[in-house]
Structure formats: structure tokens, C-alpha cells
XYZ file of C-alpha atoms in Angstrom:
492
model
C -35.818 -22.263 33.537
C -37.831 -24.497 35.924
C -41.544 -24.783 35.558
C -44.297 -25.444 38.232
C -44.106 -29.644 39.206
C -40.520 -29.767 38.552
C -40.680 -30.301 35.119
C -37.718 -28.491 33.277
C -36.850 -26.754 29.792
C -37.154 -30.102 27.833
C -40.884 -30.109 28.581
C -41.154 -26.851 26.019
C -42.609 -27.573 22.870
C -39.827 -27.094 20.472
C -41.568 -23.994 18.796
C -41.247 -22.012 21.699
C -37.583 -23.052 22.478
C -37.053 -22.169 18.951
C -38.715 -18.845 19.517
C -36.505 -18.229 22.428
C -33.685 -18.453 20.741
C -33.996 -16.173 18.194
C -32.849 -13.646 20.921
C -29.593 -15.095 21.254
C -26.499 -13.658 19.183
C -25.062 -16.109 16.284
C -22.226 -16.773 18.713
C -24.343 -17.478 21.669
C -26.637 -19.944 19.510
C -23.343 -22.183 18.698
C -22.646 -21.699 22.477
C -26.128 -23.337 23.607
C -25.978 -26.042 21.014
C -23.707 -27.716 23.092
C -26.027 -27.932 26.005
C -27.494 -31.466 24.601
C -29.095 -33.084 21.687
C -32.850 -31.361 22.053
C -30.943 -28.041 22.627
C -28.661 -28.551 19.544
C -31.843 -30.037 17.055
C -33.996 -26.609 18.147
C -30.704 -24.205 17.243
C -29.991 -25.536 13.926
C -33.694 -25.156 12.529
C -33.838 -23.335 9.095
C -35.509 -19.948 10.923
C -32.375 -19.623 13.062
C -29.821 -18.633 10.817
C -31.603 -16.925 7.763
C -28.478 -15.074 7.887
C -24.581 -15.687 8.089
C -21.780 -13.654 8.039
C -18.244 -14.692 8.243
C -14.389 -14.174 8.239
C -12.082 -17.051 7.256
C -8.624 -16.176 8.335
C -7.095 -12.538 9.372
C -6.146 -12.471 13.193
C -2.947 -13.400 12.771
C -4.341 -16.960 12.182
C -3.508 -19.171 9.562
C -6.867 -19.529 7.165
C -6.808 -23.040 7.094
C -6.993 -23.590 10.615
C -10.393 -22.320 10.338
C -11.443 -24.402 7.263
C -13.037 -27.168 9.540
C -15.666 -24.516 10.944
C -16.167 -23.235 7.467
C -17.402 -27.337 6.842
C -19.570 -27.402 9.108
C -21.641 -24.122 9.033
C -22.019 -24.254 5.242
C -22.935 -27.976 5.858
C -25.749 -27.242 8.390
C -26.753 -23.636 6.887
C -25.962 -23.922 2.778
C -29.237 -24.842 1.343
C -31.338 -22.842 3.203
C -29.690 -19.933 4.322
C -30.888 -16.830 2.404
C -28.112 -13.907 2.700
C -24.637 -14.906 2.926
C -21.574 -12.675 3.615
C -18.235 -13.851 3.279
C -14.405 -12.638 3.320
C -11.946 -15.057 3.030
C -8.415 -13.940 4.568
C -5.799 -16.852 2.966
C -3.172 -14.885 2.953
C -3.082 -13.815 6.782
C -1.006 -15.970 9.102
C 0.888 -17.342 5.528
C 1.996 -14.639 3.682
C 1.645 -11.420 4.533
C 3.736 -11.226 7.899
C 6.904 -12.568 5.824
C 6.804 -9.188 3.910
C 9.554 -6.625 5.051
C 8.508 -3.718 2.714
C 5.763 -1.573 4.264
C 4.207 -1.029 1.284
C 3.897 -4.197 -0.116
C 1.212 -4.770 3.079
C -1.235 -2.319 1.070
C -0.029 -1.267 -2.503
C -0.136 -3.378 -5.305
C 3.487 -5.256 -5.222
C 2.861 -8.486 -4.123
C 5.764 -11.276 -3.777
C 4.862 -14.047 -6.634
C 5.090 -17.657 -6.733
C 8.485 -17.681 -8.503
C 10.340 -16.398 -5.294
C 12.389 -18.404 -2.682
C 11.169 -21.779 -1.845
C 10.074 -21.375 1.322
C 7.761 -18.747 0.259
C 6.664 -20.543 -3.219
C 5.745 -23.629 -0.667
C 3.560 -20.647 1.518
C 2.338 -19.389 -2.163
C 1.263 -22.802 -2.591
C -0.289 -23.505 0.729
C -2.426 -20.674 0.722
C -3.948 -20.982 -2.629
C -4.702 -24.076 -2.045
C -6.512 -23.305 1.059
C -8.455 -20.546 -0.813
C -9.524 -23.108 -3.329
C -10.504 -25.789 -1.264
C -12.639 -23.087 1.111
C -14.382 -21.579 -1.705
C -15.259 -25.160 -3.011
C -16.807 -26.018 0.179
C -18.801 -23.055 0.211
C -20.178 -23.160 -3.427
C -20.830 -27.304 -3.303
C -22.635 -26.200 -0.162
C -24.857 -23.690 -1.478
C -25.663 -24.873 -5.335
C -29.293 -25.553 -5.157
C -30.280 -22.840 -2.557
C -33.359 -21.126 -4.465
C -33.838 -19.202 -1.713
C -30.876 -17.205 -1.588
C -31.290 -13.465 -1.543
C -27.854 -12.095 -0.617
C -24.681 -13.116 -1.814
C -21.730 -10.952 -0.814
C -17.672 -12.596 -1.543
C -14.608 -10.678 -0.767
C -11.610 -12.409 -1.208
C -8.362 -10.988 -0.286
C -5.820 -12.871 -2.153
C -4.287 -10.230 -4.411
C -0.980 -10.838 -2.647
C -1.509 -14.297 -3.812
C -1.445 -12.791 -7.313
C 1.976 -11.549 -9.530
C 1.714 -8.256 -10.598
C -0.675 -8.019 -13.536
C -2.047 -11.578 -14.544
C -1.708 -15.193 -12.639
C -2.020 -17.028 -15.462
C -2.693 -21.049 -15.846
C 1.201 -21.630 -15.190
C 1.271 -20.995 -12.103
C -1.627 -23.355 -11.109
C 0.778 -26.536 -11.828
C 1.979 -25.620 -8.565
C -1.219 -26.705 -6.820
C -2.567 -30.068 -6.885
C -5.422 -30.152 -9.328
C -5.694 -26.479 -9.393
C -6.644 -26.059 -12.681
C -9.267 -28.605 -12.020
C -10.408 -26.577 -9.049
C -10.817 -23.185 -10.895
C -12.994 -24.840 -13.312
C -15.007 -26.136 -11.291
C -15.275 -23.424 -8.643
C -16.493 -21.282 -11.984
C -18.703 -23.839 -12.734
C -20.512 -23.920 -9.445
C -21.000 -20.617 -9.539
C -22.562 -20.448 -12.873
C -24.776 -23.378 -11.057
C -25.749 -21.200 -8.063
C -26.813 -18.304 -10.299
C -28.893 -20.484 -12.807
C -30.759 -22.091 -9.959
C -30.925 -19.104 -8.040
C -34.869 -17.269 -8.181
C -35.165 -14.594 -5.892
C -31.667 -13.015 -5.623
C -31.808 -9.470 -4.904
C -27.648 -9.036 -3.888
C -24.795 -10.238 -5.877
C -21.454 -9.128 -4.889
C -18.127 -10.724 -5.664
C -14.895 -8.911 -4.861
C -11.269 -10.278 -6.041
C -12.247 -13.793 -5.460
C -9.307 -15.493 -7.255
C -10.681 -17.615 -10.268
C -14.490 -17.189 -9.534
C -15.867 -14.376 -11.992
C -15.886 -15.000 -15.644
C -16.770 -12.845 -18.737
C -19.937 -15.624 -18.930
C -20.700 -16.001 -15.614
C -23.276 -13.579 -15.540
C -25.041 -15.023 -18.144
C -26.232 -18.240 -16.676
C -28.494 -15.691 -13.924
C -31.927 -17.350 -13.899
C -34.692 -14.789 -15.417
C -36.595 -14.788 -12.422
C -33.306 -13.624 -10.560
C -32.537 -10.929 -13.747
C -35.579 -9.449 -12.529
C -35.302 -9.243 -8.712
C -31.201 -8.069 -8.726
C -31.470 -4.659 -7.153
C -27.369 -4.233 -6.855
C -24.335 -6.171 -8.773
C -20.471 -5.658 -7.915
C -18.086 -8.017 -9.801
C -14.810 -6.622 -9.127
C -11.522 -8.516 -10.255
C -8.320 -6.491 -11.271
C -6.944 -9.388 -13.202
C -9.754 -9.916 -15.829
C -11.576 -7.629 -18.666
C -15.350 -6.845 -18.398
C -17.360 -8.685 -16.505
C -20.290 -7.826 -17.220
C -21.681 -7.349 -21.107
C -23.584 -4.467 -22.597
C -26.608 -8.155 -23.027
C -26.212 -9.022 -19.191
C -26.500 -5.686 -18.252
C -29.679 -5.243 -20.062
C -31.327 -8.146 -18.405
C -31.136 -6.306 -14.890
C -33.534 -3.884 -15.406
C -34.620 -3.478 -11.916
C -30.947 -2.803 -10.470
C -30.706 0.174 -8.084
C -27.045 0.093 -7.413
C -23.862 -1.348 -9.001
C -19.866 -1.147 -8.749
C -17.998 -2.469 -11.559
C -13.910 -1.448 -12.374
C -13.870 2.144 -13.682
C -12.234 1.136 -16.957
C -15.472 -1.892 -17.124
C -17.839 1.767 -17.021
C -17.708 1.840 -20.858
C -19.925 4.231 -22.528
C -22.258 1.913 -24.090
C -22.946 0.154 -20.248
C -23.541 3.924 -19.512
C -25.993 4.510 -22.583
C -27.543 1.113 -21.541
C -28.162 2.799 -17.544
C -29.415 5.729 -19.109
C -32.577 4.382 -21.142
C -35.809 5.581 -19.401
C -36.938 2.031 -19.801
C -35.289 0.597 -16.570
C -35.475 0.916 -13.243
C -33.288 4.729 -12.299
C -30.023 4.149 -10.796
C -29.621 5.142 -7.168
C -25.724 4.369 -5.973
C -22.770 3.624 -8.577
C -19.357 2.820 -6.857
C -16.074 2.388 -9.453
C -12.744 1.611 -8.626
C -10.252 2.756 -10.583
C -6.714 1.015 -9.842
C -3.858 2.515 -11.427
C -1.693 -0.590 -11.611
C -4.550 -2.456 -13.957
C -4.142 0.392 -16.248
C -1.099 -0.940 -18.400
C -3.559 -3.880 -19.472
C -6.710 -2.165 -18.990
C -7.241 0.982 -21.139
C -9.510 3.562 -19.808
C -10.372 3.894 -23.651
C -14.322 3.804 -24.299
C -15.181 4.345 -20.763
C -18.070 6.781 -20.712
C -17.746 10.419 -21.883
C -19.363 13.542 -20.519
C -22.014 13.164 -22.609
C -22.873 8.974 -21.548
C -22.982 11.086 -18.121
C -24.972 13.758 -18.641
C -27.350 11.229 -20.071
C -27.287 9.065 -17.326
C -28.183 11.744 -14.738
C -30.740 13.199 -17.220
C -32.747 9.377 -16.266
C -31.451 8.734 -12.987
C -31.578 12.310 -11.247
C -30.812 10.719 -7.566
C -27.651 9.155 -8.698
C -24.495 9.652 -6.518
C -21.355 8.091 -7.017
C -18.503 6.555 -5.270
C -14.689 6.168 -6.974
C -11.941 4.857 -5.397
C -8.635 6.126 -7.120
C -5.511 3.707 -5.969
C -2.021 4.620 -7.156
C -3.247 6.869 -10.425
C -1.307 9.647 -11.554
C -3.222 13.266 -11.258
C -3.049 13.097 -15.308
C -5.210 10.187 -15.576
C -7.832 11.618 -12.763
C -8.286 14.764 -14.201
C -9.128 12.136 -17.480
C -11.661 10.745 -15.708
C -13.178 13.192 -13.317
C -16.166 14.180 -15.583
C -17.965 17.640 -14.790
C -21.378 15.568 -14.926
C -20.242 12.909 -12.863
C -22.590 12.984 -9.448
C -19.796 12.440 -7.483
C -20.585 11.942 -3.700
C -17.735 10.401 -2.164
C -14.209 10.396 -3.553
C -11.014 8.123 -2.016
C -7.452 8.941 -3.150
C -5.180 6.506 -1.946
C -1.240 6.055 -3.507
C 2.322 5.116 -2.321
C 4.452 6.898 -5.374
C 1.832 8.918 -6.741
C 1.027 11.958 -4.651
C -2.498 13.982 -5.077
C -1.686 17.498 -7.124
C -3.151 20.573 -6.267
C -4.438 21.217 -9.451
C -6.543 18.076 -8.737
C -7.607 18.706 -5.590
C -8.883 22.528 -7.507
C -10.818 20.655 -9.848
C -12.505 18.467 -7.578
C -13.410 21.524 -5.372
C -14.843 22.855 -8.200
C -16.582 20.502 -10.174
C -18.529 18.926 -7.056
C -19.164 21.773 -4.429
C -22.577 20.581 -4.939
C -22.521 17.175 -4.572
C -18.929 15.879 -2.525
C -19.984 14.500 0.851
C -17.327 12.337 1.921
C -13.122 13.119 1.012
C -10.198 10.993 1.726
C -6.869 11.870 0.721
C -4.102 9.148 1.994
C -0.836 8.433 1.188
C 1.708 5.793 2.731
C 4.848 7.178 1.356
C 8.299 8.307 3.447
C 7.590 11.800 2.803
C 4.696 14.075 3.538
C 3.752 16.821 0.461
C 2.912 20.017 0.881
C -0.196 21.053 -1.393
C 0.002 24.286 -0.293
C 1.897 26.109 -2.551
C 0.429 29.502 -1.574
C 0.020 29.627 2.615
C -2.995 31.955 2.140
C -4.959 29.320 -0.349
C -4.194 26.164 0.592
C -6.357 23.644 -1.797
C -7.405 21.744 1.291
C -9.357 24.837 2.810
C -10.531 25.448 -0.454
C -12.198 22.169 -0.995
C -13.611 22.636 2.714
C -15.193 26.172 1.817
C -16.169 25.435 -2.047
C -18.348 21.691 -0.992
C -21.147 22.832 1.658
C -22.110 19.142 1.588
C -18.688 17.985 2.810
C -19.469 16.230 5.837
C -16.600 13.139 6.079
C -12.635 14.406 5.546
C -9.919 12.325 6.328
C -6.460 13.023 5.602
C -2.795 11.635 6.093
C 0.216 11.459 4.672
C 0.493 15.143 3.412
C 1.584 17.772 5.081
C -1.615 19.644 6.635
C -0.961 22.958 8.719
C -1.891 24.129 11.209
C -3.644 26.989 10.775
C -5.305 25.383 8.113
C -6.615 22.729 9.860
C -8.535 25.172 12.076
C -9.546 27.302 9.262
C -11.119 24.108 7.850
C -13.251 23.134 11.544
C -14.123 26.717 11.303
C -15.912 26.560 7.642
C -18.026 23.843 8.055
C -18.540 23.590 11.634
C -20.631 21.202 13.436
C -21.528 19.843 10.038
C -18.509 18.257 9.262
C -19.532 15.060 11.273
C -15.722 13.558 11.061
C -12.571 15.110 10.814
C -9.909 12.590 10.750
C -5.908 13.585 10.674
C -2.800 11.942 11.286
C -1.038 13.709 14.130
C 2.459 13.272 11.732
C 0.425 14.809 9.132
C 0.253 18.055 11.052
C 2.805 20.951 10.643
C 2.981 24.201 12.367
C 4.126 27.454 10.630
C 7.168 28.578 13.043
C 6.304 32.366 11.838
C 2.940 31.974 13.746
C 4.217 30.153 16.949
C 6.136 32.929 17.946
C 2.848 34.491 18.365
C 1.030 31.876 20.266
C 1.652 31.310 24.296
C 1.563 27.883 25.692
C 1.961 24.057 23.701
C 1.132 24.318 20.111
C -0.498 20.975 19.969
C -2.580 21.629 22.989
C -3.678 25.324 21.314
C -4.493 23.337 18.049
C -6.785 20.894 19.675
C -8.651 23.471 21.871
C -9.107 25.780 18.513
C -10.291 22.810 16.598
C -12.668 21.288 19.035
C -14.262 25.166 19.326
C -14.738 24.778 15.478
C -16.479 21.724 15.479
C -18.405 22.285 18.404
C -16.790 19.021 20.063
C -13.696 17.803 21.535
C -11.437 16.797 18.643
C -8.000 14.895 18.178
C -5.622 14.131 15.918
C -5.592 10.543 15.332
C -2.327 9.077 16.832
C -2.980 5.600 15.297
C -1.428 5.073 11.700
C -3.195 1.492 11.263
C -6.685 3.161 10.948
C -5.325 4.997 7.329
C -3.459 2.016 5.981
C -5.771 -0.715 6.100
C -6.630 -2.766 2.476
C -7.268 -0.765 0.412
C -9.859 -2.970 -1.562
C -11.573 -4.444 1.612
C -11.868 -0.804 2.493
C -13.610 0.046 -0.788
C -15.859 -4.009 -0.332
C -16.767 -2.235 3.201
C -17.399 1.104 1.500
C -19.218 0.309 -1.543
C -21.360 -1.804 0.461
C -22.742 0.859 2.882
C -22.801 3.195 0.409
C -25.172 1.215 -1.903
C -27.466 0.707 1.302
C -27.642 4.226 1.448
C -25.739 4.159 4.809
């Protein structure tokens, strides 16, 4: 970067080496800030990093090797930076690879604290990491007033015993009661002196959420929030039928389906507020024995609610429910756009899958059907109306289906490119979720796989195939729906 008489890049005013930059990537502008002092003084000014967005742990890395970059980002960035995304991975690199059960890595039956030692003592180490990172980011971050976006996932329900971790087990951590009060009451501090906040999300982060953290939102915030997701499986409503009324101007929200209670829904459906756009609700069927789905909202709270919001689509995530409780749930009002069925033990009936053709032919956009069991069911009971091809003919909107873990043949599969074409934008299957009927082989010359790839890709009007790598179905399944939820109330 040489200029005319010799004189280098340090002669640039600092605005313009500022301005330059701005161009670089996040990663780049740590990169350059190494160059020297002037270089390092221009890269950390406030305009550089309006945004951050970061992973702690995951990799394969243990979380707290990572803490002392955590330090120092929220220590340059905290108080000014205005959105903030976060997922913290403590479990990675201490837990989870110690698991021999396949499912434990995604369903909900994580190892406790009360195990063998050597795993309490990894229990231990990796809460305590979580607490200590989630400290530094809150002490870092208290009196920013000019935070705008504020998006937590924390994936620590492995660090969590099936239904509640109570108070007892935080003996095992030094000062770990001590730390979850305090990490609440930071919190509560960053939403009081918060005034412009337009995105609150907080996703199973261990200890942060409580019933009155909501509450101490400053009115000038109340009044900017355009979308709120507090999400914990361990704890009861988060947010109260008083909070809710507050946010009047909120345009999307995703709560726990059995937090959805009908008065929330009567309070969405007064022509007084601002319509709702997105709604996203998970609905986790091992929560269930301590959270009744009791006095969620009724066909009529629905039919209300779309009477004042007529735009509103909706997003559920059902994890490990039985078809009984679904078909409980699955209102004929509810604007449902995208549906997720995800289970280990609990397999999808067709009966289900009938209803949900029928109810939302108008509405379904996006279907995924996954299961991560040792078997793969067959829905189709009769060959010449399978449910799946059904759904696929009955929803003219359907343009996302993804499926594993049942048994999908075939000839159905290309019956299915066939109906919607070009319009169904992704067709995702599990090649060991595909069957073929050994009455029509006979029929067919030549490799059956390679004649069900050509007939599919003709469908869709592109080259298709089935997906070969298991990984890309069994991922988290609540990062999945953090990921989700998040595009989805973007409009994305």
C-alpha cells in the first residue's frame, strides 16, 4: 500500500484505514490486528464489529479451551456491540464422546451427575465451564443500551438428568449456586438497561431464564421487541399472560408448546397489538410427564388468533411424542407451515400423517419425518395409498420433504417427484430408507438404484440423489429447531 514519496499505510488518516477495513471478514480483521499497534487501535473501533457471532466449543474441542478468546472479544466488543449471537457447546470434547448409546447423542437420555466418578468429575468440569463462560459474557455486556440482538443457545441438556437438575446437584460445583444467581441476575440487569432491543432469544441456557426475568424488560425495549423465544425444557412458563401484554409490537415468537396456553393465545389475538407474523413451538414429549399440555390453546384461541393475524404461519417441532398426543394438538385452525417429527421409540402413524395431509393441504410448506431407531416402519399399509404420496398430492404448497428412518419405496418415491415436480425445491432421503418392491423389479432391466435416480431426477427436473450421509438427519435436535426457528421468523 505505498503512496507517492515513500510514505506508507501509517500516513492514512485513521478514518480511512478504518473504512478499509470494513471489507475485511471478522476473521481477517483479528488477522490484521496483529500487524502492529496503529493497525490493531483502527480494527477494534466500535464501527467494526457492530456485530458478533460465535461458537464456544463443538469441534471435537474441549469448551474451555476456548474460554480465553471468549475474554477477550466480549472484553473489547461487550458494551458496544449491538447484535450478539451465541451457542455455547460445553458438553463437546467432555461429555458427549464418552456416550456408547447412539441415541443418547440426540434423544433425551442424558448420563447425570450421579454416575461413575470419572464422568461426575467431566459433569462437573463442564458445568462449570458453562457457568463461568456465560458469566463472562453477561458481566461483559450489562450496560450495553445499544444492544439490538440478543440470540443464546446453549447446548447443555446432556448436562441435565432427565426431567429437573435441581439445586442438589449444584454442590458439586464450586459456588454454583452462587453463579446461577447471579448469572439470572445479570440478565435481569441487561434487560432493564437495555432501550432499543428488537431480538431476544434464549434457548436451553442452563440456569439463565426465570418465570421473572421478563419482567425487568425496560419499557422503551417492551415497545421495540419485534420477536421473543425463551425456550427451557426444565422450567414452567416463561413468559406471563402481563409480560406478554407489554410486547405489543412483537411480530414473531417461539415459546414451549405446552407455555402456548389459551389465554397467551387470547392475549395474541386482540386487534389492539401489532398482528403476528411467524410462531414457532416446540413440543418435547419427554417434558410432558411434568408439563401438562392442559390449557394450551383450543381451536377456538386459534381460530381467533388467525381471525387478527391473517398472515400467521407456524412452525412445531414434535420430539419423541406419541401420535395420540399430536393428533391432541394438531388443531384444524392451526396455520401450520412447517412441521418436524423427530423420535427414537415413538414412530409417526399413518393416521397422523392422514390428518396432517388433510388439515394443511393449504398451508404445509416444509415436512420432515425422522426417526433414529434400529428399525425402519413401513407407513404404507396399502401399496396403492401410501400416506407419504398422499401428503405429497393433498399439500400443493409442499416445497421442503425430508425423510429417514422409515421405510420409503420405491415407486413411491418417484410417484412423489412426479406430483409436485420442479416445485418441490428439496427432496431429501436416506438411501437405507429406500426399499424396492421385488414384484416390480422383475419388471425393470438394468440396476434398480441407478433406474430410481434417473426416474427421480426426470420428476424433479434435476439430477437427484439419495443422501448417503446419516449425520445430516441426526444432528441436535434443539439446535436444529434454534437454527430453524430463527430463519423461519426472518421469513427465510
Amino acid at each position: 500500500m505505498a503512496l507517492c514519496g515513500g510514505v506508507g499505510a501509517m500516513a492514512l488518516p485513521s478514518e480511512l484505514i478504518v473504512h478499509i477495513f470494513s471489507f475485511l471478514s471478522d476473521r481477517d480483521k483479528l488477522r490484521a490486528s496483529a500487524v502492529c499497534s496503529r493497525w490493531r487501535e483502527c480494527l477494534f473501533y466500535p464501527a467494526l464489529w457492530t456485530e458478533l457471532k460465535l461458537r464456544i466449543g463443538g469441534g471435537g474441542c474441549s469448551s474451555s479451551d476456548e474460554t480465553p478468546k471468549l475474554e477477550f472479544l466480549m472484553r473489547k466488543f461487550g458494551s458496544f456491540v449491538r447484535e450478539l449471537q451465541l451457542e455455547l457447546a460445553p458438553v463437546e470434547g467432555n461429555l458427549s464422546h464418552q456416550n456408547s448409546d447412539p441415541s443418547s447423542t440426540r434423544m433425551d437420555q442424558p448420563p447425570g451427575p450421579d454416575s461413575d466418578p470419572q464422568h461426575k468429575e467431566r459433569w462437573r468440569d463442564a458445568v462449570a465451564t458453562y457457568l463461568d463462560q456465560v458469566l463472562c459474557v453477561f458481566t461483559s455486556i450489562r450496560n450495553n443500551r445499544n444492544l439490538q440482538k440478543l440470540s443464546l443457545y446453549g447446548d447443555t441438556f446432556i448436562l441435565q438428568q432427565e426431567g429437573l437438575l435441581d439445586s442438589s446437584h449444584l454442590h458439586l460445583i464450586h459456588q454454583g449456586d452462587k453463579k446461577i444467581n447471579e448469572i439470572q441476575q445479570l440478565f435481569m440487569e441487561v434487560l432493564s438497561n437495555s432501550r432499543q432491543l428488537r431480538w431476544l432469544s434464549c434457548s436451553f441456557m442452563l440456569g439463565l431464564v426465570t418465570s421473572c426475568s421478563l419482567s425487568c424488560l425496560s419499557n422503551p425495549s417492551a415497545e421495540t421487541l419485534q420477536h421473543l423465544s425463551l425456550l427451557d425444557h426444565q422450567l414452567g412458563p416463561l413468559v406471563s399472560p402481563s409480560e406478554l401484554a407489554r410486547l405489543s409490537n412483537l411480530h414473531s415468537l417461539a415459546l414451549d408448546f405446552t407455555d402456548f396456553t389459551s389465554e397467551l393465545c387470547g392475549l395474541l389475538a386482540s386487534p389492539r397489538r401489532t398482528p403476528l407474523h411467524r410462531l414457532s413451538l416446540l413440543l418435547n414429549g419427554a417434558t410432558l410427564e411434568f408439563k401438562s399440555l392442559e390449557g394450551t390453546a383450543t381451536e377456538d384461541n386459534w381460530k381467533a388468533l388467525v381471525r387478527v393475524s391473517a398472515n400467521l404461519r407456524v412452525y412445531v417441532m414434535a420430539l419423541e411424542v406419541d401420535s395420540s398426543e399430536l393428533l391432541r394438538v394438531l388443531k384444524p385452525s392451526l396455520p401450520l407451515e412447517r412441521l418436524h417429527l423427530d423420535s427414537y421409540s415413538m414412530p409417526v402413524t399413518d393416521a397422523t400423517l392422514e390428518l396432517i395431509s388433510q388439515q394443511y393441504n393449504k398451508t404445509l410448506t416444509h415436512f420432515l419425518l425422522l426417526r433414529d431407531g434400529p428399525d425402519f416402519p413401513d407407513l404404507s399399509i396399502n401399496r396403492n395409498e401410501d400416506p407419504l404420496v398422499l401428503l405429497t398430492w393433498r399439500c400443493t404448497q409442499l416445497a421442503v420433504l425430508v425423510i429417514h428412518g422409515y421405510t420409503v419405496w420405491s415407486h413411491n418415491l418417484v410417484a412423489i417427484s412426479r406430483l409436485r415436480g420442479s416445485s418441490l425445491r428439496v427432496l431429501t432421503v436416506s438411501e437405507e430408507s429406500i426399499d424396492f418392491d421385488p414384484d416390480q423389479s422383475v419388471c425393470i432391466e438394468g440396476d434398480p438404484v441407478h433406474n430410481l435416480v434417473k426416474e427421480v431426477s426426470l420428476g424433479l427436473g434435476r439430477v437427484w440423489q439419495p443422501c448417503l450421509d446419516s449425520s445430516v438427519f441426526l444432528s441436535e435436535p434443539t439446535q436444529h429447531f434454534h437454527h430453524e426457528l430463527r430463519a423461519f421468523s426472518m421469513g427465510m
